[in-house]
C-alpha cells in the first residue's frame, strides 16, 4: 500500500499597511526571486516525488523478490514431497510383490531388522487383506482391522494402481497421529486383495521448514485437494488435519494450479503473508510456502524513514539556501543505497537457497550459480563459467539434456516443475543424480534471455532404488540370481535358441549330504557351504550362462548355447568334480557331492516348464542310481566319481 506525505508551504501573505499609516508599495516579486522561488518549489516537489516513488519501488521489489523466493522454495518443497511419495510407492510396491509371491509368510519386521527397508519414516509398514485385517506388519499390532479407514475404502472402490495419501488419523498401531499412505493389492482376475499401508508422522512433511529461510512467522503447508491439511508449520507451530477449504489459496487452485498471492487478512493465524502455492503433478496434493508480510517489508520500512528524513532535510536546505546541488547529491546517495540494498536482497535469496540454482544462456553456457550448486558439483564459480550444461552432464545424459533445453526454450509456460531426472559428473569423477527443472526468463521483447536451473540431490534415493531392484532378483545368502531372474533368463535363452535354430540346456543340481552338514555343525556352517558352492558353480560355466539358487540346497544352471549334447556332459562333469573337493568351513572341513539332471532343448521339450520338469526328474534318477552322478534321462548315465 502506497503512502503519501503532503507537505504544504503557503506563500508569505502580502504586506498590509496598518490603518492610518502611510501606504508604501514594495516590489517583492521580482523576476529573479520568483525564478528562485519557482525553482526551489519545483526542486522540492521533484525531490518528494522521487522519494515516494523510490519507497514504492523498493516495496514492490521486496514483495516481488519474496514471491520469487517463495516460488523457488515451493518448487523445492514439492520436489521433496514427490521424492518422498515415490520412495514410499516403491517400498509399498516391493512389499506388495513379495506378499503376492510369499503370502502371509512375509516377515516385514525381519526386513527392517536386516536393513532391506532403511528409511526411518517407512518402518511402520503393514499388509492388510481384503477383509481389512492386518496379516503382516513391521511392528507388533495384535488384532487390528482397517476396513473402516478411508484409505482402505477408497482403494477398495478404485482400480487405479497409485499411492493413496490419506488425511491424518489416530494410528491404531502407533497410538499417535499419522498420515497413512496405501497401495492397492490386486489378485488374479483383477479382484481387490487388500492394501499395503505405511504410517508416516505428519511432521516429516514440514521438516523442510528448517532448510528454508522463511523467517519467524513463515508458513509451510501440504494440503490434499480434498481440503484436509496433511501438515502445516506456521510461525514454528506444527499442526495437521485442519479444514483448508476456506483458505484463499485453496479456493484459487482449482482455476490456477500454481500462483502467488498476498493474504492480507492472515487466514491461518491472523498473520498477513506473501504466499506461493503449487498443485502437485500426479498427486491430489498442493504445497504452499509463505513469508510474513511485516518481515519482508521491515528493511523497506526502515529505509523509508531514512528517505523521508533525508527529503525533509534537503527541502529545508533548498528553501533556506537554494542549494540545488545538495538535492542532487542526496538523490544520488539514495539511489546508490537502494541499488546496493536490492543487490544484497538478490544475493541473499540466490545464495541461501536450499537447492542448487544456476542461470544459463539459451546455448547452455553457465552465467552464474549459487554456492549450493557449486558444492554439489565440486567446482568453483570460475570453473563453472568455463563449462556448459552439457559438459557437466554425464556422457550418457547429454543428448537428453539438449532435448530438454530445447523444449523449455519453446515452452509457453515459464513455471518451473520437476521435469527431468538426470546425472551430473562431479569434478572428482563421482556421479551426482538430481531432479532438475528449467524455467525460461524472457526479455522485454519476449525473446529468451536466460534460463533458471533448479537442482535437488537425489543420489540417496537412486541408491535405495538400485538396492531394492537387486534384492528383488537375487538370493540374499549367495548373491546368485533367484528363481524369478532364473526363469526370465531361461525364457530368453529358449526364445533365442528357437529363433536361430540352436541347442540349449538346463541343469538341475542338488547337493548330496547337505542335511548332515547342518545337523553336525549347525545352520551357520551350512550357509557358509552354500556360499562356497555358489562360487564353485560360477567357475564351472561361461559368462553368458546363468547359475541360480532355486531354494534350499538346489541350484539351476542355464547353458545359453551348446554345439552338441556332449557339451552339457562336460559342464556336468565340471560340477561333479568341483563339488567333490572338500569345503573348508570355519568350524570344520565338510565333504558333499552333487546329483545333476539335465533337460535338453529341443530333445526333451520346447518350453521352460517341460525342460525344468525333465531336469528335475533326471536329477532324482541320478540320486536313485547312487548319487554323485549326472543323468539326462530317467535312467541315470554314470560319470566318473
Coordinates of C-alpha atoms in Angstrom, one line a residue:
X1 CA 0.0 0.0 0.0
X2 CA 1.5 3.3 -1.1
X3 CA 1.7 6.1 1.5
X4 CA 1.9 9.8 0.6
X5 CA 3.0 12.7 2.8
X6 CA 1.6 16.0 1.8
X7 CA 3.8 19.0 2.6
X8 CA 2.1 22.4 2.3
X9 CA 4.2 25.5 2.3
X10 CA 1.9 28.6 1.9
X11 CA 3.5 31.7 0.3
X12 CA 4.1 34.7 2.5
X13 CA 1.0 37.0 2.8
X14 CA 1.1 40.4 1.1
X15 CA 2.2 43.2 3.4
X16 CA -0.7 45.0 4.7
X17 CA -0.3 48.7 5.9
X18 CA -1.6 49.5 9.3
X19 CA -4.6 51.7 9.3
X20 CA -3.7 55.3 9.2
X21 CA -0.1 54.7 8.2
X22 CA 1.4 56.0 5.0
X23 CA 0.9 53.4 2.2
X24 CA 4.2 52.2 0.6
X25 CA 4.5 49.8 -2.3
X26 CA 7.3 47.2 -2.3
X27 CA 8.1 45.0 -5.4
X28 CA 8.9 41.8 -3.6
X29 CA 8.0 39.6 -6.6
X30 CA 11.0 40.4 -8.7
X31 CA 11.7 38.1 -11.7
X32 CA 14.8 36.8 -10.1
X33 CA 13.2 36.0 -6.7
X34 CA 10.2 34.5 -8.5
X35 CA 12.5 32.3 -10.6
X36 CA 14.4 31.2 -7.5
X37 CA 11.2 30.5 -5.6
X38 CA 9.7 28.6 -8.5
X39 CA 13.0 26.7 -8.9
X40 CA 13.1 25.8 -5.2
X41 CA 9.4 24.7 -5.2
X42 CA 9.9 22.7 -8.4
X43 CA 13.1 21.1 -6.9
X44 CA 11.3 20.3 -3.6
X45 CA 8.3 18.8 -5.4
X46 CA 10.6 16.7 -7.6
X47 CA 12.5 15.6 -4.6
X48 CA 9.4 14.3 -2.8
X49 CA 8.1 12.7 -5.9
X50 CA 11.3 10.8 -6.4
X51 CA 11.5 9.8 -2.7
X52 CA 7.9 8.5 -2.7
X53 CA 8.5 6.6 -5.9
X54 CA 11.7 5.1 -4.5
X55 CA 9.8 3.9 -1.4
X56 CA 7.0 2.5 -3.6
X57 CA 9.5 0.8 -5.9
X58 CA 11.5 -0.8 -3.1
X59 CA 8.3 -2.0 -1.5
X60 CA 7.2 -3.6 -4.8
X61 CA 10.7 -5.1 -5.4
X62 CA 10.7 -6.6 -1.9
X63 CA 7.2 -8.2 -2.5
X64 CA 8.3 -9.4 -5.9
X65 CA 11.6 -10.8 -4.5
X66 CA 9.7 -12.6 -1.7
X67 CA 7.2 -14.1 -4.2
X68 CA 10.1 -15.3 -6.4
X69 CA 12.0 -16.7 -3.4
X70 CA 8.8 -18.4 -2.1
X71 CA 8.1 -19.8 -5.6
X72 CA 11.6 -21.4 -5.7
X73 CA 11.1 -22.8 -2.2
X74 CA 7.7 -24.2 -3.2
X75 CA 9.4 -26.0 -6.1
X76 CA 12.0 -27.4 -3.8
X77 CA 9.3 -28.4 -1.2
X78 CA 7.2 -30.0 -4.0
X79 CA 10.3 -32.0 -5.2
X80 CA 11.0 -33.2 -1.7
X81 CA 7.4 -34.4 -1.3
X82 CA 7.4 -36.0 -4.7
X83 CA 10.6 -37.9 -3.8
X84 CA 9.1 -39.0 -0.5
X85 CA 5.9 -40.2 -2.2
X86 CA 7.9 -42.0 -5.0
X87 CA 10.2 -43.7 -2.4
X88 CA 7.1 -44.7 -0.4
X89 CA 5.4 -46.1 -3.5
X90 CA 8.5 -48.1 -4.5
X91 CA 8.7 -49.6 -1.0
X92 CA 5.0 -50.4 -1.0
X93 CA 5.2 -51.9 -4.5
X94 CA 8.2 -54.1 -3.4
X95 CA 6.3 -55.3 -0.3
X96 CA 3.2 -56.0 -2.4
X97 CA 5.1 -58.1 -4.9
X98 CA 6.7 -60.1 -2.1
X99 CA 3.4 -60.6 -0.4
X100 CA 1.8 -61.8 -3.7
X101 CA 4.7 -64.3 -4.0
X102 CA 5.1 -65.4 -0.4
X103 CA 1.6 -64.8 1.1
X104 CA 1.4 -64.4 4.9
X105 CA 4.9 -65.8 5.3
X106 CA 6.3 -62.4 4.5
X107 CA 8.3 -61.1 7.5
X108 CA 8.3 -57.3 7.5
X109 CA 9.9 -57.0 10.9
X110 CA 12.9 -59.1 9.7
X111 CA 13.2 -56.8 6.6
X112 CA 13.5 -53.8 8.9
X113 CA 16.0 -55.5 11.2
X114 CA 18.2 -56.6 8.2
X115 CA 18.1 -53.2 6.7
X116 CA 16.2 -54.1 3.5
X117 CA 13.9 -51.2 4.4
X118 CA 16.2 -48.5 5.8
X119 CA 14.2 -45.3 5.6
X120 CA 13.1 -44.4 9.2
X121 CA 9.9 -42.8 8.1
X122 CA 8.7 -46.0 6.4
X123 CA 9.5 -48.5 9.1
X124 CA 5.8 -48.8 10.2
X125 CA 4.5 -51.0 7.2
X126 CA 1.6 -53.3 7.3
X127 CA -0.1 -55.7 4.8
X128 CA -3.9 -55.7 5.1
X129 CA -6.0 -58.4 3.5
X130 CA -9.3 -57.8 1.6
X131 CA -11.3 -58.0 4.8
X132 CA -9.3 -55.2 6.4
X133 CA -7.3 -57.4 8.8
X134 CA -3.5 -56.9 9.3
X135 CA -1.8 -60.1 8.2
X136 CA 1.8 -58.8 8.5
X137 CA 3.4 -55.7 9.9
X138 CA 6.8 -54.3 10.8
X139 CA 5.6 -53.8 14.3
X140 CA 3.6 -55.8 16.8
X141 CA 0.0 -55.0 16.2
X142 CA -2.4 -57.6 17.6
X143 CA -5.8 -57.9 16.0
X144 CA -6.3 -54.7 14.0
X145 CA -8.9 -54.1 11.3
X146 CA -8.7 -51.2 8.9
X147 CA -11.9 -51.8 6.9
X148 CA -13.5 -48.6 8.2
X149 CA -10.5 -46.4 7.2
X150 CA -10.9 -44.0 4.3
X151 CA -7.7 -45.2 2.6
X152 CA -9.0 -48.9 2.6
X153 CA -12.5 -48.0 1.4
X154 CA -11.1 -45.7 -1.4
X155 CA -8.7 -48.3 -2.7
X156 CA -11.4 -51.0 -2.4
X157 CA -13.5 -49.0 -4.8
X158 CA -10.7 -47.7 -7.1
X159 CA -8.9 -49.8 -9.8
X160 CA -6.1 -47.3 -10.2
X161 CA -2.6 -48.5 -9.2
X162 CA -1.3 -45.4 -7.5
X163 CA -0.3 -44.4 -3.9
X164 CA -3.2 -43.0 -1.9
X165 CA -2.2 -40.3 0.7
X166 CA -4.9 -40.2 3.4
X167 CA -5.9 -37.5 5.8
X168 CA -4.2 -37.6 9.2
X169 CA -5.8 -40.2 11.6
X170 CA -5.1 -41.5 15.1
X171 CA -3.0 -44.7 14.4
X172 CA -4.3 -48.0 15.8
X173 CA -0.8 -49.5 15.8
X174 CA 1.3 -46.5 16.9
X175 CA -1.4 -44.8 19.0
X176 CA -0.2 -41.4 17.5
X177 CA -1.5 -39.2 14.8
X178 CA -0.2 -40.4 11.4
X179 CA -0.7 -40.0 7.7
X180 CA -1.5 -43.4 6.1
X181 CA -0.1 -43.9 2.6
X182 CA -1.5 -47.0 0.9
X183 CA -1.1 -49.0 -2.3
X184 CA -3.8 -51.4 -3.7
X185 CA -3.1 -55.2 -3.8
X186 CA -4.6 -56.8 -6.9
X187 CA -5.3 -60.6 -7.1
X188 CA -5.7 -62.7 -10.2
X189 CA -8.6 -61.6 -12.3
X190 CA -8.2 -58.0 -11.1
X191 CA -10.0 -58.6 -7.8
X192 CA -9.2 -56.5 -4.8
X193 CA -6.7 -58.3 -2.5
X194 CA -6.2 -55.7 0.3
X195 CA -3.6 -52.9 0.7
X196 CA -0.1 -52.2 1.7
X197 CA -0.2 -49.3 4.2
X198 CA 2.6 -47.2 5.7
X199 CA 2.1 -44.8 8.6
X200 CA 4.1 -41.6 8.4
X201 CA 4.5 -38.9 11.0
X202 CA 2.9 -35.6 9.7
X203 CA 5.9 -33.6 10.9
X204 CA 8.1 -35.4 8.3
X205 CA 6.4 -33.3 5.6
X206 CA 7.2 -30.0 7.4
X207 CA 10.9 -30.7 8.2
X208 CA 11.7 -28.7 5.0
X209 CA 10.9 -25.6 7.1
X210 CA 14.3 -25.9 8.8
X211 CA 16.1 -25.9 5.5
X212 CA 14.3 -22.8 4.1
X213 CA 14.7 -19.3 5.4
X214 CA 11.0 -18.3 5.9
X215 CA 11.5 -16.1 8.9
X216 CA 10.0 -16.3 12.4
X217 CA 6.4 -16.1 11.1
X218 CA 6.7 -18.1 7.8
X219 CA 4.2 -20.7 6.6
X220 CA 4.8 -24.2 5.1
X221 CA 1.8 -26.3 4.2
X222 CA 1.0 -29.6 2.5
X223 CA -2.8 -29.9 1.8
X224 CA -4.8 -32.5 0.0
X225 CA -7.2 -31.4 -2.8
X226 CA -9.9 -32.9 -0.5
X227 CA -9.4 -29.8 1.7
X228 CA -7.7 -31.6 4.6
X229 CA -4.2 -30.3 5.7
X230 CA -1.6 -33.1 5.8
X231 CA 1.0 -31.0 7.5
X232 CA 1.4 -27.3 8.3
X233 CA 4.1 -25.2 10.1
X234 CA 3.2 -21.6 10.7
X235 CA 5.5 -19.4 12.9
X236 CA 7.2 -22.5 14.3
X237 CA 3.8 -24.2 15.3
X238 CA 3.1 -27.6 13.7
X239 CA -0.5 -28.7 13.0
X240 CA -2.4 -31.0 10.7
X241 CA -5.9 -32.2 9.9
X242 CA -7.3 -28.7 9.6
X243 CA -10.0 -27.8 7.1
X244 CA -8.4 -25.7 4.3
X245 CA -11.4 -25.2 2.1
X246 CA -12.0 -21.6 3.2
X247 CA -8.4 -20.5 2.6
X248 CA -7.9 -18.2 -0.4
X249 CA -5.1 -20.2 -2.0
X250 CA -7.1 -23.4 -1.8
X251 CA -10.1 -21.8 -3.4
X252 CA -7.9 -20.3 -6.1
X253 CA -6.0 -23.5 -7.0
X254 CA -9.0 -25.0 -8.9
X255 CA -8.7 -22.2 -11.5
X256 CA -4.9 -21.6 -11.3
X257 CA -2.9 -24.7 -10.3
X258 CA 0.1 -22.5 -9.3
X259 CA 0.2 -18.8 -8.4
X260 CA 1.3 -16.1 -6.0
X261 CA -0.9 -14.0 -3.8
X262 CA -0.9 -11.7 -0.7
X263 CA -3.0 -13.0 2.2
X264 CA -3.7 -9.5 3.7
X265 CA -6.0 -10.9 6.4
X266 CA -3.9 -13.8 7.7
X267 CA -6.4 -16.6 7.0
X268 CA -4.4 -19.2 9.0
X269 CA -3.4 -17.4 12.2
X270 CA -4.0 -13.7 11.7
X271 CA -0.5 -13.0 10.2
X272 CA -0.6 -11.4 6.8
X273 CA 1.7 -13.2 4.4
X274 CA 3.1 -13.3 0.9
X275 CA 2.3 -16.8 -0.5
X276 CA 3.3 -19.1 -3.3
X277 CA 1.4 -22.3 -3.9
X278 CA 1.6 -25.2 -6.4
X279 CA -0.6 -28.1 -7.2
X280 CA 1.5 -31.3 -7.4
X281 CA 1.6 -33.1 -10.8
X282 CA 0.4 -36.7 -10.5
X283 CA -0.9 -36.4 -6.9
X284 CA -4.1 -34.8 -5.4
X285 CA -2.0 -32.5 -3.2
X286 CA -0.8 -28.9 -3.1
X287 CA 2.1 -27.2 -1.4
X288 CA 2.1 -23.7 0.0
X289 CA 5.1 -21.5 1.1
X290 CA 4.7 -18.1 2.7
X291 CA 6.7 -15.4 4.4
X292 CA 5.3 -12.8 6.8
X293 CA 4.4 -9.5 5.1
X294 CA 5.8 -7.5 8.1
X295 CA 9.2 -9.4 8.0
X296 CA 9.5 -8.9 4.2
X297 CA 8.8 -5.1 4.4
X298 CA 10.8 -4.5 7.6
X299 CA 14.0 -3.4 5.8
X300 CA 12.0 -1.3 3.4
X301 CA 10.2 0.5 6.2
X302 CA 13.5 1.2 7.9
X303 CA 14.9 2.7 4.7
X304 CA 11.6 4.6 4.2
X305 CA 12.1 6.5 7.4
X306 CA 15.6 7.4 6.4
X307 CA 14.4 8.5 2.9
X308 CA 11.7 10.8 4.4
X309 CA 14.0 12.4 6.9
X310 CA 16.6 13.0 4.1
X311 CA 13.9 14.5 1.9
X312 CA 12.7 16.8 4.6
X313 CA 16.3 18.0 5.4
X314 CA 17.0 18.5 1.7
X315 CA 13.8 20.5 1.3
X316 CA 14.7 22.8 4.2
X317 CA 18.2 23.3 2.8
X318 CA 16.7 24.1 -0.7
X319 CA 14.3 26.7 0.8
X320 CA 16.9 28.3 3.0
X321 CA 20.0 28.3 0.9
X322 CA 18.7 27.4 -2.6
X323 CA 21.5 24.8 -2.9
X324 CA 20.2 22.6 -5.7
X325 CA 23.5 20.7 -5.6
X326 CA 22.6 19.2 -2.2
X327 CA 19.4 17.7 -3.5
X328 CA 21.2 16.2 -6.5
X329 CA 23.8 14.7 -4.3
X330 CA 21.2 13.4 -1.8
X331 CA 19.3 11.7 -4.7
X332 CA 22.5 10.1 -5.9
X333 CA 23.3 8.7 -2.5
X334 CA 19.7 7.4 -2.1
X335 CA 19.8 5.7 -5.5
X336 CA 23.2 4.1 -4.7
X337 CA 21.9 2.8 -1.3
X338 CA 18.8 1.4 -2.9
X339 CA 20.8 -0.4 -5.6
X340 CA 23.1 -1.9 -3.0
X341 CA 20.1 -3.0 -0.9
X342 CA 18.5 -4.6 -4.0
X343 CA 21.7 -6.4 -4.9
X344 CA 22.1 -7.6 -1.3
X345 CA 18.5 -8.9 -1.3
X346 CA 19.0 -10.8 -4.6
X347 CA 22.3 -12.4 -3.3
X348 CA 20.7 -13.4 0.0
X349 CA 17.8 -15.1 -1.9
X350 CA 20.0 -16.7 -4.5
X351 CA 22.9 -18.0 -2.4
X352 CA 21.0 -19.0 0.7
X353 CA 18.5 -21.3 -1.2
X354 CA 18.4 -24.9 0.0
X355 CA 18.6 -26.1 -3.6
X356 CA 21.3 -25.7 -6.3
X357 CA 20.4 -22.8 -8.7
X358 CA 22.2 -21.6 -11.8
X359 CA 21.5 -19.2 -14.6
X360 CA 22.4 -20.4 -18.1
X361 CA 22.3 -18.9 -21.6
X362 CA 19.9 -20.4 -24.2
X363 CA 23.0 -22.2 -25.6
X364 CA 23.7 -23.9 -22.2
X365 CA 26.7 -21.7 -21.0
X366 CA 26.6 -21.0 -17.3
X367 CA 26.3 -17.3 -16.3
X368 CA 26.1 -17.6 -12.5
X369 CA 25.5 -20.3 -9.9
X370 CA 24.8 -20.2 -6.2
X371 CA 27.0 -21.8 -3.5
X372 CA 24.8 -24.9 -3.2
X373 CA 25.1 -25.6 -6.9
X374 CA 28.9 -25.2 -6.8
X375 CA 29.2 -27.5 -3.7
X376 CA 27.0 -30.2 -5.3
X377 CA 29.3 -30.4 -8.4
X378 CA 32.6 -29.7 -6.6
X379 CA 33.6 -26.8 -8.9
X380 CA 34.3 -23.1 -8.2
X381 CA 32.1 -20.5 -9.9
X382 CA 35.0 -19.5 -12.1
X383 CA 35.4 -23.2 -13.2
X384 CA 31.7 -23.5 -13.9
X385 CA 31.7 -20.4 -16.1
X386 CA 34.2 -22.1 -18.4
X387 CA 31.8 -25.0 -18.9
X388 CA 28.3 -25.5 -20.2
X389 CA 25.4 -27.7 -19.0
X390 CA 26.2 -30.4 -21.5
X391 CA 29.9 -30.8 -20.5
X392 CA 28.9 -31.1 -16.8
X393 CA 26.2 -33.8 -17.6
X394 CA 27.1 -37.5 -17.6
X395 CA 28.1 -38.6 -21.1
X396 CA 25.0 -40.8 -21.5
X397 CA 22.7 -37.9 -20.5
X398 CA 24.0 -35.2 -22.8
X399 CA 21.6 -35.7 -25.7
X400 CA 18.6 -35.9 -23.4
X401 CA 19.7 -32.6 -21.8
X402 CA 19.9 -31.0 -25.2
X403 CA 16.4 -32.0 -26.0
X404 CA 15.2 -30.9 -22.5
X405 CA 16.7 -27.5 -23.0
X406 CA 15.2 -27.1 -26.5
X407 CA 11.8 -28.0 -25.2
X408 CA 12.0 -25.4 -22.4
X409 CA 13.0 -22.7 -24.9
X410 CA 9.8 -23.1 -26.8
X411 CA 7.5 -23.8 -23.8
X412 CA 4.6 -21.4 -23.4
X413 CA 4.6 -21.5 -19.6
X414 CA 7.6 -20.2 -17.6
X415 CA 6.5 -22.1 -14.4
X416 CA 9.2 -24.5 -13.1
X417 CA 8.3 -28.1 -12.4
X418 CA 10.2 -31.3 -11.6
X419 CA 10.6 -32.4 -15.2
X420 CA 13.8 -34.4 -15.5
X421 CA 15.8 -36.9 -13.6
X422 CA 19.4 -36.8 -14.7
X423 CA 23.1 -37.4 -13.7
X424 CA 25.9 -34.9 -13.4
X425 CA 29.6 -35.9 -13.4
X426 CA 31.2 -34.2 -10.4
X427 CA 34.7 -32.7 -10.5
X428 CA 36.1 -35.7 -8.6
X429 CA 34.6 -38.1 -11.1
X430 CA 31.7 -39.2 -9.0
X431 CA 28.1 -39.4 -10.2
X432 CA 25.5 -36.9 -8.9
X433 CA 21.8 -37.8 -9.5
X434 CA 19.5 -34.8 -9.4
X435 CA 15.9 -33.8 -10.1
X436 CA 16.2 -30.8 -12.4
X437 CA 13.7 -28.1 -13.5
X438 CA 14.3 -25.4 -16.1
X439 CA 12.5 -22.0 -16.1
X440 CA 12.6 -19.6 -19.0
X441 CA 13.2 -15.8 -18.4
X442 CA 12.3 -13.6 -21.4
X443 CA 13.5 -10.0 -22.1
X444 CA 11.2 -7.1 -22.7
X445 CA 10.6 -8.1 -26.4
X446 CA 9.5 -11.6 -25.3
X447 CA 12.7 -13.3 -26.5
X448 CA 14.6 -15.9 -24.4
X449 CA 17.1 -14.1 -22.2
X450 CA 18.3 -16.8 -19.9
X451 CA 17.1 -20.0 -18.1
X452 CA 17.0 -20.8 -14.4
X453 CA 18.2 -24.3 -13.5
X454 CA 16.9 -25.7 -10.1
X455 CA 18.5 -28.9 -9.0
X456 CA 17.9 -31.2 -6.0
X457 CA 20.3 -34.0 -5.0
X458 CA 18.5 -37.4 -5.2
X459 CA 21.6 -39.7 -5.1
X460 CA 20.4 -41.4 -1.8
X461 CA 17.1 -42.1 -3.5
X462 CA 18.7 -43.7 -6.5
X463 CA 20.9 -45.9 -4.3
X464 CA 17.8 -47.1 -2.5
X465 CA 16.1 -47.8 -5.8
X466 CA 19.1 -49.8 -7.0
X467 CA 19.3 -51.8 -3.8
X468 CA 15.6 -52.7 -3.9
X469 CA 15.8 -53.8 -7.5
X470 CA 18.9 -56.1 -6.8
X471 CA 17.2 -57.6 -3.7
X472 CA 14.1 -58.5 -5.6
X473 CA 16.0 -60.6 -8.2
X474 CA 18.9 -62.1 -6.2
X475 CA 19.3 -64.6 -3.4
X476 CA 20.2 -62.9 -0.2
X477 CA 22.6 -65.6 1.0
X478 CA 24.6 -66.5 -2.1
X479 CA 24.2 -63.4 -4.2
X480 CA 23.1 -65.6 -7.1
X481 CA 20.0 -64.9 -9.2
X482 CA 16.9 -66.1 -7.6
X483 CA 14.1 -68.2 -9.2
X484 CA 12.4 -65.1 -10.7
X485 CA 15.5 -64.0 -12.5
X486 CA 16.4 -67.6 -13.4
X487 CA 13.0 -68.1 -15.1
X488 CA 13.3 -64.8 -17.0
X489 CA 16.8 -65.6 -18.4
X490 CA 15.8 -69.2 -19.2
X491 CA 12.9 -67.9 -21.2
X492 CA 15.1 -65.5 -23.1
X493 CA 17.7 -68.3 -23.9
X494 CA 14.9 -70.6 -25.3
X495 CA 13.5 -67.7 -27.4
X496 CA 17.0 -67.1 -28.9
X497 CA 17.5 -70.8 -29.5
X498 CA 14.2 -71.1 -31.3
X499 CA 14.9 -68.0 -33.4
X500 CA 18.4 -69.1 -34.5
X501 CA 18.0 -72.9 -34.5
X502 CA 20.5 -73.6 -31.7
X503 CA 20.6 -76.0 -28.9
X504 CA 20.3 -75.1 -25.2
X505 CA 20.1 -76.9 -21.9
X506 CA 19.2 -76.5 -18.2
X507 CA 20.9 -78.4 -15.4
X508 CA 19.3 -79.1 -12.0
X509 CA 21.9 -79.5 -9.2
X510 CA 21.0 -81.0 -5.8
X511 CA 23.7 -81.4 -3.1
X512 CA 24.2 -84.9 -1.6
X513 CA 24.8 -84.9 2.2
X514 CA 24.0 -81.2 2.8
X515 CA 21.5 -82.1 5.6
X516 CA 24.2 -83.9 7.6
X517 CA 26.4 -80.7 7.5
X518 CA 23.5 -78.7 9.0
X519 CA 22.8 -81.5 11.6
X520 CA 26.5 -81.9 12.6
X521 CA 27.9 -78.3 12.5
X522 CA 24.8 -76.1 12.5
X523 CA 23.0 -73.9 10.0
X524 CA 25.8 -71.2 10.1
X525 CA 28.2 -73.8 8.6
X526 CA 25.5 -74.9 6.1
X527 CA 25.1 -71.3 5.0
X528 CA 28.8 -70.9 4.6
X529 CA 29.0 -74.2 2.5
X530 CA 26.1 -72.9 0.2
X531 CA 28.1 -69.7 -0.4
X532 CA 31.2 -71.7 -1.4
X533 CA 29.1 -73.9 -3.7
X534 CA 27.7 -70.8 -5.4
X535 CA 31.2 -69.6 -6.2
X536 CA 32.4 -73.0 -7.5
X537 CA 29.3 -73.4 -9.7
X538 CA 30.0 -69.9 -11.2
X539 CA 33.6 -71.1 -12.1
X540 CA 32.1 -74.1 -14.0
X541 CA 30.2 -72.0 -16.6
X542 CA 30.8 -69.3 -19.2
X543 CA 29.9 -65.6 -18.7
X544 CA 26.8 -65.9 -20.9
X545 CA 25.4 -68.9 -18.8
X546 CA 23.3 -68.4 -15.7
X547 CA 23.8 -70.0 -12.2
X548 CA 20.8 -69.5 -9.8
X549 CA 19.8 -70.8 -6.4
X550 CA 16.3 -72.3 -6.7
X551 CA 15.8 -72.9 -3.0
X552 CA 17.5 -74.9 -0.1
X553 CA 20.4 -76.8 -1.5
X554 CA 19.1 -76.9 -5.1
X555 CA 20.7 -74.9 -7.9
X556 CA 19.9 -74.4 -11.5
X557 CA 22.2 -73.7 -14.5
X558 CA 21.1 -72.4 -17.9
X559 CA 23.5 -73.1 -20.7
X560 CA 22.8 -70.4 -23.3
X561 CA 24.1 -72.2 -26.3
X562 CA 25.7 -75.7 -26.8
X563 CA 27.0 -77.1 -30.0
X564 CA 26.4 -80.8 -29.1
X565 CA 24.9 -82.9 -26.3
X566 CA 28.3 -83.7 -25.1
X567 CA 28.9 -80.1 -24.1
X568 CA 26.2 -80.5 -21.5
X569 CA 28.0 -83.5 -20.1
X570 CA 31.3 -81.6 -20.0
X571 CA 29.7 -78.9 -17.8
X572 CA 28.1 -81.5 -15.6
X573 CA 31.5 -83.3 -15.2
X574 CA 33.0 -80.0 -14.0
X575 CA 30.2 -79.5 -11.5
X576 CA 30.7 -83.0 -10.1
X577 CA 34.4 -82.6 -9.8
X578 CA 34.0 -79.1 -8.2
X579 CA 31.5 -80.5 -5.6
X580 CA 33.8 -83.5 -4.8
X581 CA 36.5 -81.2 -3.4
X582 CA 36.5 -80.7 0.4
X583 CA 34.8 -77.5 1.7
X584 CA 36.9 -75.7 4.4
X585 CA 34.4 -74.1 6.8
X586 CA 35.1 -72.0 9.9
X587 CA 34.3 -74.9 12.2
X588 CA 35.1 -78.0 10.1
X589 CA 36.0 -79.5 6.8
X590 CA 32.9 -80.8 5.0
X591 CA 32.6 -83.3 2.2
X592 CA 29.5 -83.4 -0.1
X593 CA 28.7 -84.4 -3.6
X594 CA 26.0 -83.5 -6.1
X595 CA 23.4 -85.2 -8.3
X596 CA 22.8 -83.4 -11.6
X597 CA 20.0 -83.8 -14.1
X598 CA 19.6 -82.1 -17.5
X599 CA 16.9 -81.0 -19.8
X600 CA 18.0 -80.6 -23.4
X601 CA 16.3 -78.3 -26.0
X602 CA 14.8 -79.4 -28.3
X603 CA 15.3 -83.1 -27.4
X604 CA 13.2 -83.0 -24.2
X605 CA 10.8 -80.2 -25.0
X606 CA 10.4 -76.7 -26.3
X607 CA 9.1 -74.8 -23.3
X608 CA 10.8 -73.9 -20.0
X609 CA 8.3 -75.8 -17.9
X610 CA 8.8 -79.1 -19.7
X611 CA 12.6 -78.8 -19.7
X612 CA 12.7 -77.9 -16.0
X613 CA 10.5 -80.9 -15.2
X614 CA 12.8 -83.2 -17.3
X615 CA 15.9 -81.9 -15.5
X616 CA 14.3 -82.3 -12.1
X617 CA 13.2 -85.9 -12.9
X618 CA 16.7 -86.7 -14.3
X619 CA 18.3 -85.3 -11.1
X620 CA 16.1 -87.7 -9.0
X621 CA 17.1 -90.6 -11.3
X622 CA 20.8 -89.7 -10.6
X623 CA 20.1 -89.8 -6.8
X624 CA 18.3 -93.1 -7.0
X625 CA 21.2 -94.6 -9.0
X626 CA 23.7 -93.8 -6.2
X627 CA 24.2 -90.0 -6.2
X628 CA 27.3 -88.1 -7.3
X629 CA 26.4 -88.6 -10.9
X630 CA 24.7 -87.0 -14.0
X631 CA 21.7 -88.0 -15.9
X632 CA 19.8 -86.7 -18.9
X633 CA 17.1 -89.3 -18.8
X634 CA 15.1 -91.1 -16.1
X635 CA 17.6 -93.9 -16.4
X636 CA 20.9 -92.5 -15.0
X637 CA 24.1 -92.2 -17.0
X638 CA 27.0 -92.5 -14.6
X639 CA 30.1 -90.4 -14.8
X640 CA 33.5 -91.0 -13.1
X641 CA 33.1 -90.5 -9.4

